[in-house]
Structures are given as structure tokens and as C-alpha cells.
JSON list of C-alpha atoms in Angstrom, two decimals:
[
{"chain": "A", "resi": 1, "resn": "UNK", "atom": "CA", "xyz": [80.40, 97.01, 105.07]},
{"chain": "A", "resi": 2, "resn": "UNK", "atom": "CA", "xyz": [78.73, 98.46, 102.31]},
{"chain": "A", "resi": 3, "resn": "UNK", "atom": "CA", "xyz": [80.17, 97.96, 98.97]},
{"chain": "A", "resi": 4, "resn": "UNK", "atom": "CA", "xyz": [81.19, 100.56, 96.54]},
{"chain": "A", "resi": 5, "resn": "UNK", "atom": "CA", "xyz": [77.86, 100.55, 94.35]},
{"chain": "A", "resi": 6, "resn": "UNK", "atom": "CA", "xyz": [76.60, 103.95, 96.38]},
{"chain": "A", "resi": 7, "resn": "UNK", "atom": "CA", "xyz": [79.69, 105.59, 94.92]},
{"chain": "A", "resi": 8, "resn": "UNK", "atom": "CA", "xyz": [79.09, 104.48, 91.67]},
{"chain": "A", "resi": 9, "resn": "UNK", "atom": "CA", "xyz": [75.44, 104.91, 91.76]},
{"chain": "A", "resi": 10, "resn": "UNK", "atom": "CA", "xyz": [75.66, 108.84, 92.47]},
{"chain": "A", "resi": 11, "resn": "UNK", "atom": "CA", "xyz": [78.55, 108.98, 89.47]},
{"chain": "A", "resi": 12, "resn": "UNK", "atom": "CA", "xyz": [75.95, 107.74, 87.83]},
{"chain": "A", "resi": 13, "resn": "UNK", "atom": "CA", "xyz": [73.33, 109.85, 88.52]},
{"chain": "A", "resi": 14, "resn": "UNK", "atom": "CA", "xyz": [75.77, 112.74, 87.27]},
{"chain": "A", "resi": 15, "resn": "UNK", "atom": "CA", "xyz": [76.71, 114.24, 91.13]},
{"chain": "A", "resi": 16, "resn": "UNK", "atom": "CA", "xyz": [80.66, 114.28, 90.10]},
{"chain": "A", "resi": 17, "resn": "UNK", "atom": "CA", "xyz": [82.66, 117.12, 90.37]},
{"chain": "A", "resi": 18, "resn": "UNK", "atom": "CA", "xyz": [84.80, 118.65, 87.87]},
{"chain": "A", "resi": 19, "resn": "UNK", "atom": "CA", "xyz": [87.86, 117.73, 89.61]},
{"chain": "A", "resi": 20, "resn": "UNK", "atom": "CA", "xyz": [86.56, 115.25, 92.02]},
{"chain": "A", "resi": 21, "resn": "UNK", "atom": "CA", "xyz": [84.86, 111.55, 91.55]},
{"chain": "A", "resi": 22, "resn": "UNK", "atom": "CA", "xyz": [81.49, 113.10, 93.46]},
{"chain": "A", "resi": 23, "resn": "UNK", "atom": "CA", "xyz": [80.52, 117.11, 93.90]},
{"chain": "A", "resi": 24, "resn": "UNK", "atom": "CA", "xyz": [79.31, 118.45, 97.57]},
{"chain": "A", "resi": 25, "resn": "UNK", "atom": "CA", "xyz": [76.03, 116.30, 96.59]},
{"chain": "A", "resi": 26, "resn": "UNK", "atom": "CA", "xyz": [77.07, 113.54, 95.22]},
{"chain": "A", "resi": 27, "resn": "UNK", "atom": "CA", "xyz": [79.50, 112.79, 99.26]},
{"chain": "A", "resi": 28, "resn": "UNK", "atom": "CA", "xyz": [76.12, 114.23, 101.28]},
{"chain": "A", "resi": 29, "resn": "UNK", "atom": "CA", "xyz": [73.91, 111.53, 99.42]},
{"chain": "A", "resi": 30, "resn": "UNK", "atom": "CA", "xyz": [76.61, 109.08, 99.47]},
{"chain": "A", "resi": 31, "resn": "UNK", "atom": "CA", "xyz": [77.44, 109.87, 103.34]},
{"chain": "A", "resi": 32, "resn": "UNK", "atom": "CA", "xyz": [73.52, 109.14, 103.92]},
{"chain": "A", "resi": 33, "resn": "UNK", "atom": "CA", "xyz": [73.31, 105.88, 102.42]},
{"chain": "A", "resi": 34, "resn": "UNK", "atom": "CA", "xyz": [76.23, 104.52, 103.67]},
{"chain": "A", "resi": 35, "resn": "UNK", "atom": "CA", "xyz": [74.91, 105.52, 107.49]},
{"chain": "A", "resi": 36, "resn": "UNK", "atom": "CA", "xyz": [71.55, 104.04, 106.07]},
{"chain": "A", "resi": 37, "resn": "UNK", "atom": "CA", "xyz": [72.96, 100.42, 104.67]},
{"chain": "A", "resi": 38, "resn": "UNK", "atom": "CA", "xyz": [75.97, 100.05, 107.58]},
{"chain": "A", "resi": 39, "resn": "UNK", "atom": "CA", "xyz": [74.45, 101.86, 110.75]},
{"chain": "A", "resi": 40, "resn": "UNK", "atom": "CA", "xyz": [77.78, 103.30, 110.81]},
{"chain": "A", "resi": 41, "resn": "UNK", "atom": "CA", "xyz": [78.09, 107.09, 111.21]},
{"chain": "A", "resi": 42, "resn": "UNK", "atom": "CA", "xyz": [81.04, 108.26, 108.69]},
{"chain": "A", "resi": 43, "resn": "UNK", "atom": "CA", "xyz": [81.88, 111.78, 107.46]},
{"chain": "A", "resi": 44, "resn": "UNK", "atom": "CA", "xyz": [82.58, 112.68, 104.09]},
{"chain": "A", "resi": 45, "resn": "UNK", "atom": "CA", "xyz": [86.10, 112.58, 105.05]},
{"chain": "A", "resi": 46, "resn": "UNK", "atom": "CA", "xyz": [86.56, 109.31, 106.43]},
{"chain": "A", "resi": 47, "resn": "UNK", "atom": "CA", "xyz": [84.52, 108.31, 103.64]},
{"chain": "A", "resi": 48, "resn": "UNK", "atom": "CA", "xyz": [86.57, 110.33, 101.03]},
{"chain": "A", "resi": 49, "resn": "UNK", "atom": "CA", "xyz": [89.65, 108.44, 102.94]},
{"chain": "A", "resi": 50, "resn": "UNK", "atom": "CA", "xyz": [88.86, 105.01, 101.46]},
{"chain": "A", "resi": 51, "resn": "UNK", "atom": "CA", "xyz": [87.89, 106.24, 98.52]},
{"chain": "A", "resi": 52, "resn": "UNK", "atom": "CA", "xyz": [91.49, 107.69, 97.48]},
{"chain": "A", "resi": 53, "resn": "UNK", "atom": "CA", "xyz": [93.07, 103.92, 99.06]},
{"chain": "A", "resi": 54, "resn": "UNK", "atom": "CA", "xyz": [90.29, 102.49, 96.41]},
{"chain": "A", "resi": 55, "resn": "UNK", "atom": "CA", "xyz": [91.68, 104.42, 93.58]},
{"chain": "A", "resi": 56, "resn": "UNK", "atom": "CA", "xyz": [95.08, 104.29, 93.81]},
{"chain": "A", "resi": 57, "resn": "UNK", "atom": "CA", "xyz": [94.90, 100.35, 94.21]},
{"chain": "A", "resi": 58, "resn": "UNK", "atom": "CA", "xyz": [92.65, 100.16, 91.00]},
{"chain": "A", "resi": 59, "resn": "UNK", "atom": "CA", "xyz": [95.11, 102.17, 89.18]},
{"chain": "A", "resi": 60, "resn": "UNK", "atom": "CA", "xyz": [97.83, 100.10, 90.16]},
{"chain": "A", "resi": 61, "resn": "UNK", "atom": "CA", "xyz": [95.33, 96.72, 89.24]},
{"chain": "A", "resi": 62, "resn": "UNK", "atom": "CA", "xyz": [94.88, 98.39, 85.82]},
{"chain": "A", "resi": 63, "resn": "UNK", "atom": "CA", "xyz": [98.60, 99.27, 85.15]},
{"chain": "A", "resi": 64, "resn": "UNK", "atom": "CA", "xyz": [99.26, 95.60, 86.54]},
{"chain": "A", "resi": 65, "resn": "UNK", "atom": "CA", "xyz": [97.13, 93.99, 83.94]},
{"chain": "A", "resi": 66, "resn": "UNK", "atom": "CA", "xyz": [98.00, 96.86, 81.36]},
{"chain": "A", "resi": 67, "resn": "UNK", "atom": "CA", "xyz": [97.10, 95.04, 77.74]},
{"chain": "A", "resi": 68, "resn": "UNK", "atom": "CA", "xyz": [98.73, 91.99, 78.37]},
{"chain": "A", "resi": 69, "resn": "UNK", "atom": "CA", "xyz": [96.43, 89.21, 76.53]},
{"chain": "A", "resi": 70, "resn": "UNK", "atom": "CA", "xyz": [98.41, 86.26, 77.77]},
{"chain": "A", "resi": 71, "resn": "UNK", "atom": "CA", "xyz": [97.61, 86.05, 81.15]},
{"chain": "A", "resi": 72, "resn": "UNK", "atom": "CA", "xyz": [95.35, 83.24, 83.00]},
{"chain": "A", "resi": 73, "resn": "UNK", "atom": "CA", "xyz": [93.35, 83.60, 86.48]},
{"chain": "A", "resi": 74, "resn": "UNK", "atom": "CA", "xyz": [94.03, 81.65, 88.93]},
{"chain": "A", "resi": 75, "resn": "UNK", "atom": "CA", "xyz": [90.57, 81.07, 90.58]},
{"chain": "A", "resi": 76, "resn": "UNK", "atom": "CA", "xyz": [92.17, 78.89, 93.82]},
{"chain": "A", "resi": 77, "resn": "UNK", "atom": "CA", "xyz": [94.15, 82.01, 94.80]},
{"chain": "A", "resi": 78, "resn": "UNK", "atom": "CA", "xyz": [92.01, 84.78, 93.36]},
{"chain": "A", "resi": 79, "resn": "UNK", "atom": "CA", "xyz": [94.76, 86.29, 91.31]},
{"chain": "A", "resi": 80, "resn": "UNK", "atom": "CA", "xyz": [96.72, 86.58, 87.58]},
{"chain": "A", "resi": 81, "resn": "UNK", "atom": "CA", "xyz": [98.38, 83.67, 86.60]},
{"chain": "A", "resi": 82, "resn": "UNK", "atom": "CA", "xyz": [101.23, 84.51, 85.31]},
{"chain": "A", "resi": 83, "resn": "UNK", "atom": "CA", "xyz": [104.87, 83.38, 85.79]},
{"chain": "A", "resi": 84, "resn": "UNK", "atom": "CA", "xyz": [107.60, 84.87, 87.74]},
{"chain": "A", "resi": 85, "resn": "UNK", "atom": "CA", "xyz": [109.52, 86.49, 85.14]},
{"chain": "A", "resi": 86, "resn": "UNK", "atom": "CA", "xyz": [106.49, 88.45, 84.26]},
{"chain": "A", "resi": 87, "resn": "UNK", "atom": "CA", "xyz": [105.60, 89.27, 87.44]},
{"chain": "A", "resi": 88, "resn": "UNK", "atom": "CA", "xyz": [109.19, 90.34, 87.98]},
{"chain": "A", "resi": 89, "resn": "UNK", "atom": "CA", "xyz": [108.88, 92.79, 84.69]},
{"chain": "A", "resi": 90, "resn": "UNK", "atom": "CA", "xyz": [105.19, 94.41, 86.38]},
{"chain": "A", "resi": 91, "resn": "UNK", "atom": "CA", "xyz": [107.28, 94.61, 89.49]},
{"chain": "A", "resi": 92, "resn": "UNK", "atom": "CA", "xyz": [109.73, 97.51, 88.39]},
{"chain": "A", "resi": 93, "resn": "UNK", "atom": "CA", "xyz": [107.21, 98.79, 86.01]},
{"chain": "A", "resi": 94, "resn": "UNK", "atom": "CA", "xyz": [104.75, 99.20, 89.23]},
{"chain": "A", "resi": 95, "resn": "UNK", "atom": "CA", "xyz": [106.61, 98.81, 92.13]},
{"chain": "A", "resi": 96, "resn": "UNK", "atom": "CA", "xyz": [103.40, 98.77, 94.23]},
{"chain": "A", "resi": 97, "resn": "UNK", "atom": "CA", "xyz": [101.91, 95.91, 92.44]},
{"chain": "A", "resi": 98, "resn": "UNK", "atom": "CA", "xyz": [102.97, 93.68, 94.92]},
{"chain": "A", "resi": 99, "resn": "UNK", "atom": "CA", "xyz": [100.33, 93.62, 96.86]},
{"chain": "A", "resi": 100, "resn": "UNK", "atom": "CA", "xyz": [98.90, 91.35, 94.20]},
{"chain": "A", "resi": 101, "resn": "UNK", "atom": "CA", "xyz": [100.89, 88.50, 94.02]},
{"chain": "A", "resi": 102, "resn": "UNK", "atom": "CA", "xyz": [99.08, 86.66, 96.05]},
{"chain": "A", "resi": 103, "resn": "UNK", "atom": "CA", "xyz": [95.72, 88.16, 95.76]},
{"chain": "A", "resi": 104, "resn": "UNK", "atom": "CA", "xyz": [93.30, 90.62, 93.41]},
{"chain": "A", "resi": 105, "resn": "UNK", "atom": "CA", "xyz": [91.82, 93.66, 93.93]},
{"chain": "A", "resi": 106, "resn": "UNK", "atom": "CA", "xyz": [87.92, 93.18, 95.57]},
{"chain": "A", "resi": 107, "resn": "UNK", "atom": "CA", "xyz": [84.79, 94.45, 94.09]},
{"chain": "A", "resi": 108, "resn": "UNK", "atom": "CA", "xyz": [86.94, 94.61, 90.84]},
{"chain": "A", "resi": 109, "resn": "UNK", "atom": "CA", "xyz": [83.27, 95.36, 88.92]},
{"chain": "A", "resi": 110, "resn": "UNK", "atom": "CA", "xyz": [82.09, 97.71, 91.03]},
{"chain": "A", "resi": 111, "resn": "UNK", "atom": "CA", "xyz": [85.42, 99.74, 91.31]},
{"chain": "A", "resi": 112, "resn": "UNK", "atom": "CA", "xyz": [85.28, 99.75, 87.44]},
{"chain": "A", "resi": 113, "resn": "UNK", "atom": "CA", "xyz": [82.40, 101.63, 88.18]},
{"chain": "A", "resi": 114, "resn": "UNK", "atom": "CA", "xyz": [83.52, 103.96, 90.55]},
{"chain": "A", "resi": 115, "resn": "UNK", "atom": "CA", "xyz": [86.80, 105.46, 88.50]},
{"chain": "A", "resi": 116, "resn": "UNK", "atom": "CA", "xyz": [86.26, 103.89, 84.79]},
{"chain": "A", "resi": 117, "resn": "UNK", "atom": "CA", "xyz": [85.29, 107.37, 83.40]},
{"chain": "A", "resi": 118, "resn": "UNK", "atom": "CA", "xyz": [87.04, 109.44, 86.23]},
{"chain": "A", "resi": 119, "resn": "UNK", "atom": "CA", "xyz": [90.80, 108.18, 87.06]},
{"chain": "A", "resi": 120, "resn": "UNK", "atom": "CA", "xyz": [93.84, 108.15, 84.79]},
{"chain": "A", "resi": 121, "resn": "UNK", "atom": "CA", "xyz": [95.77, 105.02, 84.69]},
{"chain": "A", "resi": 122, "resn": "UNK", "atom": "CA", "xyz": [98.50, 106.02, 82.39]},
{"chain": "A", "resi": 123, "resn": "UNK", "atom": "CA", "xyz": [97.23, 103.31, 79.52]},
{"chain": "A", "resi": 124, "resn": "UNK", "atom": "CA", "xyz": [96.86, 104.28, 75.97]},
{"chain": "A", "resi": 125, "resn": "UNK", "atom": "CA", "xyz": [93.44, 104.60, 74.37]},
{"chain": "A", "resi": 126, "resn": "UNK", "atom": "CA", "xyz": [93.17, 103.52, 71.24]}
]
């Protein structure tokens, strides 16, 4: 399946909306070259679908890792190493963190992309 770089490729190219990640062009280019890259015929809104499932995990990655400087990576099982009283703390902060016990959040780089300059996650900017 294609990846998320056609999303973040038409952000790029400044087709977002004011309100939304991508304006009316920025889903009918995005539509084309996913049907182009996949052979798979998807309409903006099955396409728009995954998108919102995309962001709302990455917001819930970002809150997860929030500005904690402590943590490792656990490259065997793809995740945060962290211990369990920590992950117990993230787990009432952001109940649907779960998810990622046991796994991290794909394409990490290119979802960065995607909703960097266009999602809240609640965090501070300093």
C-alpha cells in the first residue's frame, strides 16, 4: 500500500486547507496518485478515512512520548523502553496509548510529515 509521502508531498506543495490537512486539490491529486502507485481505486473519503485513524494515533504517539528524555527504544520489539510504572503513569494520562505497549506507530517519519505543522497534540511549545 502506498505510504503516506503523497499526503505529505501535496502539504508540501501548499494544497492544505484552512481547516483541513489538504484543500479540494490537494485529496483530487492525492486520490490520483494513490490509484496511480496502488492500482487501487479509493475516493477521497475512504482515503480521508485513514487519514483521521493516522492522526489520532500520531497524536496519541506524541502525547505518549510527550518530553520525556529518559526513555530507551527497544529495537527487538519496535517500541519505548520504558518500565512499567511509567507506562502505567502514560496509561491514565492517555488512556489510548495502549496500543503501544507492545509496538510503535509505522511510518513514524513520514506521519511527522503529514500532521507536524497541521495537528494539535496538546504539548507545550517552547
Amino acid at each position: 500500500m502506498i505510504d503516506e509521502e503523497g499526503e505529505g508531498d501535496e502539504i508540501e506543495a501548499g494544497n492544505k486547507g484552512i481547516f483541513a490537512a489538504l484543500s479540494a486539490k490537494g485529496w483530487s491529486n492525492l486520490v490520483i496518485k494513490f490509484c496511480d502507485e496502488t492500482g487501487l481505486n479509493y475516493d477521497k473519503e475512504q482515503l480521508k478515512c485513514r487519514w483521521d485513524v493516522l492522526k489520532v494515533d500520531w497524536r496519541v504517539w506524541e502525547k505518549l512520548k510527550g518530553l520525556d528524555t529518559n526513555l530507551g527504544w527497544d529495537a527487538v520489539k519496535g517500541t519505548i523502553d520504558a518500565s512499567d510504572d511509567w507506562r502505567d503513569m502514560k496509561l491514565k494520562d492517555v488512556p489510548k496509548s495502549s496500543k503501544f505497549r507492545h509496538k510503535s506507530l509505522q511510518n513514524l517519519q513520514q506521519l511527522d510529515r503529514m500532521f507536524r505543522d497541521v495537528a494539535a497534540t496538546g504539548a507545550e511549545l517552547m
